[in-house]
Short mmCIF file of N, CA and C in Angstrom, two decimals:
data_model
loop_
_atom_site.label_atom_id
_atom_site.label_comp_id
_atom_site.label_asym_id
_atom_site.label_seq_id
_atom_site.Cartn_x
_atom_site.Cartn_y
_atom_site.Cartn_z
N UNK A 95 8.59 6.61 -23.04
CA UNK A 95 8.93 5.34 -22.37
C UNK A 95 8.59 5.36 -20.88
N UNK A 96 8.79 6.55 -20.24
CA UNK A 96 8.49 6.62 -18.81
C UNK A 96 7.01 6.84 -18.52
N UNK A 97 6.22 6.96 -19.58
CA UNK A 97 4.79 7.25 -19.45
C UNK A 97 4.08 6.32 -18.46
N UNK A 98 4.27 5.00 -18.66
CA UNK A 98 3.60 4.03 -17.79
C UNK A 98 4.11 4.13 -16.35
N UNK A 99 5.38 4.44 -16.21
CA UNK A 99 5.97 4.61 -14.87
C UNK A 99 5.32 5.76 -14.12
N UNK A 100 5.05 6.86 -14.82
CA UNK A 100 4.43 8.02 -14.18
C UNK A 100 2.98 7.73 -13.78
N UNK A 101 2.25 7.05 -14.68
CA UNK A 101 0.86 6.67 -14.35
C UNK A 101 0.88 5.75 -13.13
N UNK A 102 1.80 4.77 -13.14
CA UNK A 102 1.93 3.80 -12.05
C UNK A 102 2.20 4.53 -10.74
N UNK A 103 3.19 5.42 -10.74
CA UNK A 103 3.57 6.16 -9.53
C UNK A 103 2.42 7.02 -9.03
N UNK A 104 1.71 7.65 -9.98
CA UNK A 104 0.56 8.49 -9.61
C UNK A 104 -0.51 7.66 -8.90
N UNK A 105 -0.85 6.51 -9.52
CA UNK A 105 -1.94 5.68 -8.97
C UNK A 105 -1.59 5.07 -7.62
N UNK A 106 -0.35 4.54 -7.47
CA UNK A 106 -0.01 3.89 -6.20
C UNK A 106 0.25 4.93 -5.10
N UNK A 107 0.38 6.20 -5.48
CA UNK A 107 0.52 7.27 -4.48
C UNK A 107 -0.85 7.77 -4.04
N UNK A 108 -1.67 8.14 -5.02
CA UNK A 108 -2.99 8.72 -4.74
C UNK A 108 -3.93 7.69 -4.09
N UNK A 109 -3.62 6.38 -4.28
CA UNK A 109 -4.45 5.30 -3.74
C UNK A 109 -4.70 5.44 -2.24
N UNK A 110 -3.71 5.98 -1.50
CA UNK A 110 -3.84 6.03 -0.04
C UNK A 110 -4.71 7.17 0.45
N UNK A 111 -5.05 8.13 -0.43
CA UNK A 111 -5.90 9.25 -0.02
C UNK A 111 -7.29 8.76 0.40
N UNK A 112 -7.98 7.89 -0.40
CA UNK A 112 -9.28 7.38 0.06
C UNK A 112 -9.19 6.66 1.41
N UNK A 113 -8.05 5.99 1.68
CA UNK A 113 -7.89 5.31 2.97
C UNK A 113 -7.77 6.33 4.11
N UNK A 114 -7.01 7.40 3.86
CA UNK A 114 -6.89 8.48 4.86
C UNK A 114 -8.28 9.05 5.16
N UNK A 115 -9.04 9.36 4.10
CA UNK A 115 -10.36 9.97 4.26
C UNK A 115 -11.34 9.02 4.94
N UNK A 116 -11.28 7.73 4.56
CA UNK A 116 -12.19 6.76 5.16
C UNK A 116 -11.91 6.60 6.65
N UNK A 117 -10.62 6.49 6.99
CA UNK A 117 -10.24 6.31 8.40
C UNK A 117 -10.63 7.54 9.21
N UNK A 118 -10.47 8.73 8.62
CA UNK A 118 -10.83 9.97 9.31
C UNK A 118 -12.35 10.03 9.53
N UNK A 119 -13.08 9.60 8.51
CA UNK A 119 -14.55 9.67 8.55
C UNK A 119 -15.13 8.64 9.52
N UNK A 120 -14.63 7.40 9.47
CA UNK A 120 -15.21 6.34 10.29
C UNK A 120 -14.58 6.28 11.68
N UNK A 121 -13.48 6.99 11.89
CA UNK A 121 -12.74 6.95 13.16
C UNK A 121 -12.36 5.52 13.54
N UNK A 122 -12.09 4.70 12.53
CA UNK A 122 -11.75 3.30 12.80
C UNK A 122 -10.78 2.76 11.76
N UNK A 123 -9.73 2.09 12.26
CA UNK A 123 -8.79 1.43 11.35
C UNK A 123 -8.42 0.07 11.93
N UNK A 124 -9.41 -0.52 12.61
CA UNK A 124 -9.17 -1.80 13.27
C UNK A 124 -8.74 -2.88 12.29
N UNK A 125 -9.38 -2.88 11.11
CA UNK A 125 -9.10 -3.92 10.11
C UNK A 125 -7.81 -3.67 9.35
N UNK A 126 -7.21 -2.48 9.55
CA UNK A 126 -5.96 -2.17 8.86
C UNK A 126 -4.81 -2.71 9.71
N UNK A 127 -4.00 -3.59 9.13
CA UNK A 127 -2.91 -4.23 9.88
C UNK A 127 -1.83 -3.21 10.29
N UNK A 128 -1.55 -3.21 11.61
CA UNK A 128 -0.51 -2.33 12.16
C UNK A 128 0.85 -2.70 11.57
N UNK A 129 1.11 -4.01 11.48
CA UNK A 129 2.40 -4.48 10.94
C UNK A 129 2.55 -4.09 9.47
N UNK A 130 1.44 -4.13 8.72
CA UNK A 130 1.50 -3.68 7.33
C UNK A 130 1.96 -2.22 7.26
N UNK A 131 1.33 -1.37 8.06
CA UNK A 131 1.68 0.06 8.04
C UNK A 131 3.14 0.26 8.41
N UNK A 132 3.59 -0.49 9.44
CA UNK A 132 4.97 -0.36 9.92
C UNK A 132 5.98 -0.78 8.84
N UNK A 133 5.74 -1.92 8.21
CA UNK A 133 6.64 -2.42 7.17
C UNK A 133 6.60 -1.50 5.95
N UNK A 134 5.39 -1.04 5.59
CA UNK A 134 5.23 -0.20 4.40
C UNK A 134 5.93 1.14 4.61
N UNK A 135 5.76 1.73 5.80
CA UNK A 135 6.41 3.01 6.11
C UNK A 135 7.93 2.85 6.11
N UNK A 136 8.43 1.75 6.69
CA UNK A 136 9.88 1.48 6.66
C UNK A 136 10.37 1.39 5.21
N UNK A 137 9.61 0.68 4.38
CA UNK A 137 9.97 0.54 2.98
C UNK A 137 10.01 1.88 2.26
N UNK A 138 9.02 2.74 2.58
CA UNK A 138 8.96 4.06 1.93
C UNK A 138 10.18 4.90 2.29
N UNK A 139 10.65 4.79 3.56
CA UNK A 139 11.85 5.52 3.97
C UNK A 139 13.04 5.08 3.10
N UNK A 140 13.15 3.77 2.86
CA UNK A 140 14.24 3.26 2.00
C UNK A 140 14.06 3.72 0.55
N UNK A 141 12.80 3.79 0.06
CA UNK A 141 12.55 4.31 -1.30
C UNK A 141 13.03 5.75 -1.41
N UNK A 142 12.81 6.54 -0.34
CA UNK A 142 13.22 7.95 -0.35
C UNK A 142 14.75 8.06 -0.36
N UNK A 143 15.43 7.23 0.45
CA UNK A 143 16.90 7.19 0.44
C UNK A 143 17.40 6.81 -0.96
N UNK A 144 16.74 5.79 -1.55
CA UNK A 144 17.11 5.33 -2.89
C UNK A 144 16.87 6.43 -3.93
N UNK A 145 15.78 7.17 -3.79
CA UNK A 145 15.45 8.29 -4.68
C UNK A 145 16.51 9.39 -4.63
N UNK A 146 17.00 9.65 -3.39
CA UNK A 146 18.09 10.62 -3.22
C UNK A 146 19.33 10.15 -3.97
N UNK A 147 19.68 8.88 -3.76
CA UNK A 147 20.87 8.30 -4.41
C UNK A 147 20.80 8.39 -5.92
N UNK A 148 19.59 8.11 -6.44
CA UNK A 148 19.37 8.12 -7.90
C UNK A 148 19.20 9.52 -8.45
N UNK A 149 19.04 10.51 -7.56
CA UNK A 149 18.65 11.88 -7.95
C UNK A 149 17.38 11.84 -8.80
N UNK A 150 16.44 10.97 -8.38
CA UNK A 150 15.19 10.81 -9.13
C UNK A 150 14.07 11.56 -8.43
N UNK A 151 13.66 12.68 -9.01
CA UNK A 151 12.60 13.49 -8.42
C UNK A 151 11.27 12.74 -8.37
N UNK A 152 10.88 11.99 -9.44
CA UNK A 152 9.60 11.25 -9.36
C UNK A 152 9.58 10.24 -8.21
N UNK A 153 10.68 9.50 -8.03
CA UNK A 153 10.75 8.51 -6.93
C UNK A 153 10.63 9.23 -5.59
N UNK A 154 11.33 10.35 -5.45
CA UNK A 154 11.28 11.12 -4.21
C UNK A 154 9.89 11.66 -3.93
N UNK A 155 9.32 12.37 -4.90
CA UNK A 155 8.02 13.03 -4.70
C UNK A 155 6.94 12.00 -4.39
N UNK A 156 6.86 10.93 -5.21
CA UNK A 156 5.83 9.91 -5.03
C UNK A 156 5.92 9.28 -3.63
N UNK A 157 7.15 8.98 -3.20
CA UNK A 157 7.30 8.27 -1.93
C UNK A 157 7.13 9.18 -0.72
N UNK A 158 7.49 10.46 -0.85
CA UNK A 158 7.26 11.39 0.26
C UNK A 158 5.75 11.57 0.48
N UNK A 159 4.99 11.72 -0.61
CA UNK A 159 3.52 11.88 -0.48
C UNK A 159 2.91 10.60 0.10
N UNK A 160 3.33 9.43 -0.43
CA UNK A 160 2.81 8.16 0.08
C UNK A 160 3.15 8.00 1.55
N UNK A 161 4.35 8.44 1.95
CA UNK A 161 4.77 8.37 3.35
C UNK A 161 3.86 9.22 4.23
N UNK A 162 3.56 10.44 3.79
CA UNK A 162 2.68 11.34 4.56
C UNK A 162 1.30 10.69 4.75
N UNK A 163 0.75 10.13 3.67
CA UNK A 163 -0.56 9.46 3.77
C UNK A 163 -0.50 8.30 4.77
N UNK A 164 0.56 7.48 4.68
CA UNK A 164 0.62 6.29 5.53
C UNK A 164 0.91 6.61 6.99
N UNK A 165 1.70 7.65 7.24
CA UNK A 165 1.92 8.07 8.63
C UNK A 165 0.60 8.60 9.21
N UNK A 166 -0.19 9.32 8.38
CA UNK A 166 -1.50 9.80 8.83
C UNK A 166 -2.40 8.63 9.23
N UNK A 167 -2.43 7.59 8.39
CA UNK A 167 -3.27 6.41 8.68
C UNK A 167 -2.80 5.75 9.98
N UNK A 168 -1.47 5.60 10.13
CA UNK A 168 -0.92 4.97 11.34
C UNK A 168 -1.27 5.77 12.59
N UNK A 169 -1.10 7.09 12.53
CA UNK A 169 -1.39 7.94 13.69
C UNK A 169 -2.88 7.87 14.06
N UNK A 170 -3.74 7.89 13.04
CA UNK A 170 -5.19 7.79 13.31
C UNK A 170 -5.52 6.43 13.91
N UNK A 171 -4.89 5.37 13.39
CA UNK A 171 -5.14 4.02 13.93
C UNK A 171 -4.78 3.98 15.41
N UNK A 172 -3.60 4.51 15.75
CA UNK A 172 -3.15 4.51 17.15
C UNK A 172 -4.10 5.35 18.01
N UNK A 173 -4.48 6.52 17.51
CA UNK A 173 -5.34 7.44 18.25
C UNK A 173 -6.72 6.83 18.50
N UNK A 174 -7.33 6.26 17.46
CA UNK A 174 -8.68 5.74 17.58
C UNK A 174 -8.72 4.43 18.37
N UNK A 175 -7.65 3.64 18.30
CA UNK A 175 -7.61 2.40 19.06
C UNK A 175 -7.51 2.73 20.55
N UNK A 176 -6.70 3.74 20.87
CA UNK A 176 -6.53 4.16 22.26
C UNK A 176 -7.85 4.66 22.84
N UNK A 177 -8.56 5.45 22.04
CA UNK A 177 -9.85 6.01 22.49
C UNK A 177 -10.87 4.92 22.78
N UNK A 178 -10.83 3.88 21.94
CA UNK A 178 -11.79 2.78 22.13
C UNK A 178 -11.54 2.04 23.44
N UNK A 179 -10.24 1.97 23.82
CA UNK A 179 -9.89 1.20 25.02
C UNK A 179 -10.24 1.94 26.31
N UNK A 180 -10.38 3.27 26.22
CA UNK A 180 -10.66 4.06 27.43
C UNK A 180 -12.10 3.80 27.89
N UNK B 227 25.01 0.26 -5.01
CA UNK B 227 24.11 1.42 -5.20
C UNK B 227 22.63 1.03 -5.15
N UNK B 228 22.30 -0.16 -5.70
CA UNK B 228 20.90 -0.58 -5.70
C UNK B 228 20.46 -1.19 -4.38
N UNK B 229 21.38 -1.28 -3.44
CA UNK B 229 21.12 -1.93 -2.15
C UNK B 229 19.84 -1.40 -1.48
N UNK B 230 19.75 -0.06 -1.34
CA UNK B 230 18.58 0.54 -0.68
C UNK B 230 17.30 0.28 -1.48
N UNK B 231 17.42 0.25 -2.79
CA UNK B 231 16.28 -0.03 -3.65
C UNK B 231 15.73 -1.43 -3.42
N UNK B 232 16.62 -2.40 -3.24
CA UNK B 232 16.18 -3.78 -2.99
C UNK B 232 15.53 -3.92 -1.62
N UNK B 233 16.11 -3.27 -0.59
CA UNK B 233 15.49 -3.31 0.74
C UNK B 233 14.10 -2.66 0.66
N UNK B 234 14.03 -1.51 -0.03
CA UNK B 234 12.76 -0.79 -0.18
C UNK B 234 11.72 -1.67 -0.85
N UNK B 235 12.09 -2.29 -1.97
CA UNK B 235 11.16 -3.13 -2.73
C UNK B 235 10.71 -4.32 -1.89
N UNK B 236 11.66 -4.92 -1.15
CA UNK B 236 11.32 -6.06 -0.29
C UNK B 236 10.30 -5.66 0.77
N UNK B 237 10.55 -4.52 1.46
CA UNK B 237 9.67 -4.09 2.54
C UNK B 237 8.27 -3.70 2.06
N UNK B 238 8.20 -2.93 0.95
CA UNK B 238 6.87 -2.49 0.49
C UNK B 238 6.10 -3.63 -0.20
N UNK B 239 6.79 -4.73 -0.50
CA UNK B 239 6.10 -5.91 -1.04
C UNK B 239 5.59 -6.79 0.09
N UNK B 240 6.50 -7.15 1.01
CA UNK B 240 6.17 -8.07 2.11
C UNK B 240 5.16 -7.43 3.07
N UNK B 241 5.07 -6.09 3.08
CA UNK B 241 4.18 -5.36 3.98
C UNK B 241 2.73 -5.85 3.89
N UNK B 242 2.31 -6.27 2.68
CA UNK B 242 0.89 -6.63 2.51
C UNK B 242 0.56 -8.03 3.01
N UNK B 243 1.58 -8.84 3.33
CA UNK B 243 1.32 -10.19 3.85
C UNK B 243 0.59 -10.14 5.20
N UNK B 244 1.05 -9.31 6.17
CA UNK B 244 0.29 -9.23 7.43
C UNK B 244 -1.16 -8.78 7.23
N UNK B 245 -1.40 -7.93 6.21
CA UNK B 245 -2.79 -7.49 5.93
C UNK B 245 -3.61 -8.66 5.39
N UNK B 246 -3.01 -9.47 4.50
CA UNK B 246 -3.69 -10.66 3.98
C UNK B 246 -4.05 -11.59 5.13
N UNK B 247 -3.08 -11.86 6.02
CA UNK B 247 -3.29 -12.79 7.13
C UNK B 247 -4.32 -12.25 8.12
N UNK B 248 -4.26 -10.93 8.39
CA UNK B 248 -5.20 -10.32 9.33
C UNK B 248 -6.63 -10.41 8.79
N UNK B 249 -6.78 -10.07 7.50
CA UNK B 249 -8.12 -10.09 6.89
C UNK B 249 -8.67 -11.51 6.86
N UNK B 250 -7.80 -12.49 6.58
CA UNK B 250 -8.23 -13.89 6.55
C UNK B 250 -8.65 -14.35 7.95
N UNK B 251 -7.90 -13.93 8.95
CA UNK B 251 -8.13 -14.34 10.33
C UNK B 251 -9.40 -13.71 10.90
N UNK B 252 -9.55 -12.39 10.68
CA UNK B 252 -10.69 -11.68 11.28
C UNK B 252 -11.94 -11.75 10.40
N UNK B 253 -11.78 -12.20 9.15
CA UNK B 253 -12.90 -12.23 8.19
C UNK B 253 -13.55 -10.85 8.05
N UNK B 254 -12.73 -9.81 8.16
CA UNK B 254 -13.27 -8.46 8.05
C UNK B 254 -12.26 -7.50 7.43
N UNK B 255 -12.73 -6.72 6.47
CA UNK B 255 -11.88 -5.70 5.87
C UNK B 255 -12.69 -4.42 5.67
N UNK B 256 -13.66 -4.23 6.59
CA UNK B 256 -14.57 -3.09 6.47
C UNK B 256 -13.81 -1.77 6.48
N UNK B 257 -12.77 -1.68 7.34
CA UNK B 257 -12.02 -0.43 7.47
C UNK B 257 -11.02 -0.21 6.34
N UNK B 258 -10.85 -1.24 5.49
CA UNK B 258 -9.92 -1.10 4.38
C UNK B 258 -10.68 -0.48 3.20
N UNK B 259 -10.22 0.65 2.71
CA UNK B 259 -10.92 1.37 1.65
C UNK B 259 -10.92 0.59 0.32
N UNK B 260 -12.13 0.39 -0.22
CA UNK B 260 -12.30 -0.30 -1.50
C UNK B 260 -11.60 0.48 -2.62
N UNK B 261 -11.79 1.81 -2.59
CA UNK B 261 -11.20 2.67 -3.62
C UNK B 261 -9.66 2.63 -3.55
N UNK B 262 -9.12 2.54 -2.32
CA UNK B 262 -7.66 2.40 -2.18
C UNK B 262 -7.18 1.14 -2.90
N UNK B 263 -7.84 0.02 -2.62
CA UNK B 263 -7.43 -1.25 -3.24
C UNK B 263 -7.53 -1.17 -4.76
N UNK B 264 -8.61 -0.55 -5.25
CA UNK B 264 -8.84 -0.45 -6.69
C UNK B 264 -7.75 0.40 -7.36
N UNK B 265 -7.46 1.56 -6.78
CA UNK B 265 -6.43 2.45 -7.34
C UNK B 265 -5.05 1.81 -7.23
N UNK B 266 -4.78 1.17 -6.09
CA UNK B 266 -3.46 0.57 -5.86
C UNK B 266 -3.23 -0.59 -6.85
N UNK B 267 -4.26 -1.42 -7.03
CA UNK B 267 -4.16 -2.55 -7.96
C UNK B 267 -3.97 -2.04 -9.40
N UNK B 268 -4.71 -0.99 -9.78
CA UNK B 268 -4.53 -0.39 -11.12
C UNK B 268 -3.09 0.10 -11.27
N UNK B 269 -2.58 0.76 -10.24
CA UNK B 269 -1.20 1.26 -10.26
C UNK B 269 -0.20 0.13 -10.42
N UNK B 270 -0.43 -0.99 -9.72
CA UNK B 270 0.49 -2.13 -9.79
C UNK B 270 0.53 -2.70 -11.21
N UNK B 271 -0.63 -2.73 -11.89
CA UNK B 271 -0.68 -3.23 -13.27
C UNK B 271 0.22 -2.35 -14.15
N UNK B 272 0.16 -1.03 -13.93
CA UNK B 272 1.02 -0.12 -14.71
C UNK B 272 2.50 -0.30 -14.34
N UNK B 273 2.80 -0.57 -13.04
CA UNK B 273 4.19 -0.87 -12.64
C UNK B 273 4.71 -2.11 -13.36
N UNK B 274 3.84 -3.11 -13.53
CA UNK B 274 4.24 -4.36 -14.19
C UNK B 274 4.52 -4.09 -15.67
N UNK B 275 3.65 -3.30 -16.32
CA UNK B 275 3.86 -2.91 -17.72
C UNK B 275 5.19 -2.16 -17.84
N UNK B 276 5.41 -1.23 -16.91
CA UNK B 276 6.65 -0.45 -16.90
C UNK B 276 7.87 -1.35 -16.68
N UNK B 277 7.75 -2.33 -15.80
CA UNK B 277 8.81 -3.29 -15.53
C UNK B 277 9.18 -4.10 -16.78
N UNK B 278 8.13 -4.47 -17.55
CA UNK B 278 8.35 -5.17 -18.82
C UNK B 278 9.15 -4.30 -19.78
N UNK B 279 8.71 -3.05 -19.90
CA UNK B 279 9.37 -2.08 -20.80
C UNK B 279 10.83 -1.89 -20.45
N UNK B 280 11.08 -1.79 -19.12
CA UNK B 280 12.44 -1.56 -18.62
C UNK B 280 13.29 -2.83 -18.62
N UNK B 281 12.64 -3.99 -18.83
CA UNK B 281 13.28 -5.30 -18.65
C UNK B 281 13.89 -5.39 -17.26
N UNK B 282 13.14 -4.86 -16.27
CA UNK B 282 13.63 -4.87 -14.89
C UNK B 282 12.96 -5.99 -14.10
N UNK B 283 13.74 -7.03 -13.81
CA UNK B 283 13.21 -8.17 -13.07
C UNK B 283 12.77 -7.79 -11.65
N UNK B 284 13.57 -6.95 -10.92
CA UNK B 284 13.13 -6.57 -9.57
C UNK B 284 11.78 -5.83 -9.58
N UNK B 285 11.58 -4.91 -10.53
CA UNK B 285 10.31 -4.17 -10.61
C UNK B 285 9.17 -5.15 -10.91
N UNK B 286 9.41 -6.08 -11.82
CA UNK B 286 8.40 -7.07 -12.19
C UNK B 286 8.05 -7.97 -11.00
N UNK B 287 9.06 -8.58 -10.40
CA UNK B 287 8.83 -9.56 -9.32
C UNK B 287 8.13 -8.89 -8.14
N UNK B 288 8.65 -7.73 -7.70
CA UNK B 288 8.07 -7.05 -6.53
C UNK B 288 6.61 -6.70 -6.79
N UNK B 289 6.30 -6.20 -8.00
CA UNK B 289 4.93 -5.75 -8.25
C UNK B 289 3.97 -6.90 -8.51
N UNK B 290 4.46 -8.00 -9.07
CA UNK B 290 3.58 -9.16 -9.27
C UNK B 290 3.18 -9.73 -7.90
N UNK B 291 4.14 -9.84 -6.98
CA UNK B 291 3.83 -10.36 -5.63
C UNK B 291 2.88 -9.41 -4.90
N UNK B 292 3.17 -8.10 -4.97
CA UNK B 292 2.30 -7.10 -4.33
C UNK B 292 0.90 -7.16 -4.91
N UNK B 293 0.81 -7.38 -6.23
CA UNK B 293 -0.49 -7.49 -6.90
C UNK B 293 -1.27 -8.69 -6.37
N UNK B 294 -0.60 -9.83 -6.24
CA UNK B 294 -1.26 -11.04 -5.73
C UNK B 294 -1.81 -10.79 -4.32
N UNK B 295 -1.00 -10.18 -3.45
CA UNK B 295 -1.44 -9.87 -2.08
C UNK B 295 -2.67 -8.96 -2.11
N UNK B 296 -2.62 -7.90 -2.95
CA UNK B 296 -3.70 -6.92 -2.94
C UNK B 296 -4.98 -7.44 -3.57
N UNK B 297 -4.86 -8.31 -4.59
CA UNK B 297 -6.06 -8.93 -5.17
C UNK B 297 -6.69 -9.86 -4.13
N UNK B 298 -5.85 -10.56 -3.35
CA UNK B 298 -6.37 -11.42 -2.27
C UNK B 298 -7.16 -10.60 -1.26
N UNK B 299 -6.61 -9.44 -0.85
CA UNK B 299 -7.29 -8.58 0.12
C UNK B 299 -8.63 -8.09 -0.46
N UNK B 300 -8.61 -7.68 -1.73
CA UNK B 300 -9.83 -7.18 -2.38
C UNK B 300 -10.90 -8.27 -2.46
N UNK B 301 -10.49 -9.48 -2.86
CA UNK B 301 -11.46 -10.58 -2.99
C UNK B 301 -12.05 -10.93 -1.62
N UNK B 302 -11.20 -10.96 -0.58
CA UNK B 302 -11.70 -11.26 0.77
C UNK B 302 -12.66 -10.17 1.23
N UNK B 303 -12.31 -8.91 0.94
CA UNK B 303 -13.19 -7.79 1.34
C UNK B 303 -14.57 -7.95 0.69
N UNK B 304 -14.58 -8.25 -0.62
CA UNK B 304 -15.85 -8.42 -1.33
C UNK B 304 -16.63 -9.61 -0.77
N UNK B 305 -15.93 -10.71 -0.53
CA UNK B 305 -16.56 -11.94 -0.02
C UNK B 305 -17.15 -11.73 1.36
N UNK B 306 -16.38 -11.14 2.26
CA UNK B 306 -16.84 -10.99 3.64
C UNK B 306 -17.90 -9.92 3.77
N UNK B 307 -17.85 -8.89 2.92
CA UNK B 307 -18.88 -7.84 2.96
C UNK B 307 -20.21 -8.42 2.50
N UNK B 308 -20.15 -9.25 1.45
CA UNK B 308 -21.35 -9.89 0.93
C UNK B 308 -22.00 -10.79 1.98
N UNK B 309 -21.16 -11.56 2.66
CA UNK B 309 -21.66 -12.48 3.69
C UNK B 309 -22.37 -11.73 4.82
N UNK B 310 -21.79 -10.57 5.18
CA UNK B 310 -22.38 -9.78 6.27
C UNK B 310 -23.77 -9.26 5.90
N UNK B 311 -23.94 -8.96 4.60
CA UNK B 311 -25.20 -8.37 4.15
C UNK B 311 -26.32 -9.41 4.08
N UNK B 312 -25.97 -10.68 3.98
CA UNK B 312 -26.99 -11.75 3.85
C UNK B 312 -27.72 -11.92 5.19
#
């Protein structure tokens, strides 16, 4: 029964890896919305709190990995935007 | 108990609205990874299937809205990339 849930969690987690790699490669995340990253990261923090409450390891693991990917994208966006302005 | 889960679902759903608006406004999604959108959209389809199985309205509603936002971003990316190449 949880089969589809695991595939879903895997796909929506791993999805951000190509974005991390693309941003690292192109040194540009201008088209990536800052507010999107901020809201998404805030949401992931709440998913992690919820995962703790539920004692759900899949919810915890998936959201911690997704959080790491999205913080990486945000940091690169800030870093590369700053460099462009100099 | 589900309080944090609802905040989490709300934030990770609404997060994509600023990306939709930004892409529409700038007519550019070059920095947004195509593979990310493809994997994320595939994952959302599985979340929706899982939501049906669970009879979970919050899982269904959140993922259907997120799916609509992400398909919009993907279609705009394809449309604007094509226009640039002409």
